[in-house]
Amino acid sequence: MHSGILRLWLDLPENTSLKGKRQLVQPLIRQLRSRFNISVAEVEEMDSWKTAVIGISCISNSAIVADQLLNKALAFVTDGGFDVVIRDFEIEIMAV
């Protein structure tokens, strides 16, 4: 069994409040959960309205499948038309 983790550091350049951040981040989280059936949460920078850190995780019987799923989720955020800029990301696959 393999566990995959994707951490996304996002910049929210047009945002001006925590309420605005919530309106950007929550739809992104919901769409990732429903489209890819993965666990998603905002994990850091919760009090900052210009940045967000999203954690995504999955479990699979194959490291390759877990890596492909996380890369598809990353591509979805990149190409999904969300008003966010990916500053950095990190993918980690672990045998459990």
Short mmCIF file of C-alpha atoms in Angstrom, two decimals:
data_model
loop_
_atom_site.label_atom_id
_atom_site.label_comp_id
_atom_site.label_asym_id
_atom_site.label_seq_id
_atom_site.Cartn_x
_atom_site.Cartn_y
_atom_site.Cartn_z
CA MET A 1 0.00 0.00 0.00
CA HIS A 2 1.24 3.48 -0.85
CA SER A 3 0.31 6.90 0.50
CA GLY A 4 0.71 10.01 -1.63
CA ILE A 5 0.84 13.58 -0.38
CA LEU A 6 0.71 16.76 -2.43
CA ARG A 7 1.29 20.09 -0.73
CA LEU A 8 0.43 23.24 -2.72
CA TRP A 9 1.59 26.71 -1.75
CA LEU A 10 -0.83 29.13 -3.41
CA ASP A 11 -0.68 32.89 -3.85
CA LEU A 12 -3.98 34.76 -4.04
CA PRO A 13 -2.90 37.98 -5.78
CA GLU A 14 -6.33 39.60 -6.23
CA ASN A 15 -7.63 38.76 -2.75
CA THR A 16 -8.22 41.44 -0.11
CA SER A 17 -9.78 39.63 2.87
CA LEU A 18 -10.13 36.33 4.69
CA LYS A 19 -13.71 36.11 3.41
CA GLY A 20 -12.44 36.48 -0.15
CA LYS A 21 -9.83 33.80 0.52
CA ARG A 22 -12.53 31.43 1.73
CA GLN A 23 -14.55 32.12 -1.44
CA LEU A 24 -11.52 31.10 -3.54
CA VAL A 25 -10.19 28.16 -1.54
CA GLN A 26 -13.40 26.35 -0.55
CA PRO A 27 -14.68 25.79 -4.12
CA LEU A 28 -11.22 24.54 -5.11
CA ILE A 29 -11.21 22.06 -2.22
CA ARG A 30 -14.75 20.86 -2.99
CA GLN A 31 -14.00 20.32 -6.67
CA LEU A 32 -10.78 18.43 -5.94
CA ARG A 33 -12.61 16.15 -3.49
CA SER A 34 -15.49 15.39 -5.83
CA ARG A 35 -13.49 15.03 -9.05
CA PHE A 36 -10.62 12.88 -7.74
CA ASN A 37 -12.05 11.26 -4.58
CA ILE A 38 -9.05 12.41 -2.50
CA SER A 39 -8.62 14.00 0.91
CA VAL A 40 -8.08 17.77 0.73
CA ALA A 41 -7.69 20.42 3.43
CA GLU A 42 -6.21 23.84 4.00
CA VAL A 43 -3.27 22.99 6.27
CA GLU A 44 -1.28 26.20 6.86
CA GLU A 45 -1.45 29.98 6.51
CA MET A 46 -5.08 30.06 7.62
CA ASP A 47 -4.85 33.62 8.94
CA SER A 48 -3.09 34.99 5.88
CA TRP A 49 -5.38 36.35 3.16
CA LYS A 50 -2.73 36.46 0.41
CA THR A 51 -1.52 32.85 0.68
CA ALA A 52 -2.96 29.38 1.22
CA VAL A 53 -1.39 25.98 1.71
CA ILE A 54 -3.49 23.04 0.55
CA GLY A 55 -2.72 19.46 1.53
CA ILE A 56 -3.94 16.60 -0.66
CA SER A 57 -3.56 12.92 0.14
CA CYS A 58 -4.46 9.59 -1.40
CA ILE A 59 -3.98 5.89 -0.73
CA SER A 60 -3.30 3.37 -3.50
CA ASN A 61 -2.00 -0.11 -4.03
CA SER A 62 0.60 1.29 -6.45
CA ALA A 63 3.08 4.14 -6.11
CA ILE A 64 2.66 4.90 -9.81
CA VAL A 65 -1.11 5.25 -9.53
CA ALA A 66 -0.79 7.51 -6.48
CA ASP A 67 1.75 9.70 -8.30
CA GLN A 68 -0.46 9.92 -11.40
CA LEU A 69 -3.51 10.87 -9.33
CA LEU A 70 -1.65 13.64 -7.50
CA ASN A 71 -0.21 14.98 -10.76
CA LYS A 72 -3.72 15.06 -12.26
CA ALA A 73 -4.92 17.02 -9.23
CA LEU A 74 -2.00 19.44 -9.66
CA ALA A 75 -2.83 19.88 -13.36
CA PHE A 76 -6.48 20.50 -12.45
CA VAL A 77 -5.51 23.34 -10.11
CA THR A 78 -3.12 24.75 -12.72
CA ASP A 79 -5.57 24.60 -15.64
CA GLY A 80 -8.90 24.82 -13.80
CA GLY A 81 -9.41 28.56 -14.11
CA PHE A 82 -9.05 29.25 -10.40
CA ASP A 83 -7.83 32.71 -9.41
CA VAL A 84 -4.73 31.31 -7.69
CA VAL A 85 -1.03 31.13 -8.54
CA ILE A 86 0.91 28.02 -7.57
CA ARG A 87 4.05 29.33 -5.89
CA ASP A 88 5.43 25.87 -5.11
CA PHE A 89 4.38 22.27 -4.72
CA GLU A 90 5.75 19.07 -3.24
CA ILE A 91 4.75 15.48 -3.98
CA GLU A 92 5.77 12.65 -1.69
CA ILE A 93 4.94 8.96 -2.17
CA MET A 94 5.52 6.61 0.76
CA ALA A 95 5.19 2.85 1.13
CA VAL A 96 2.98 2.15 4.11
#
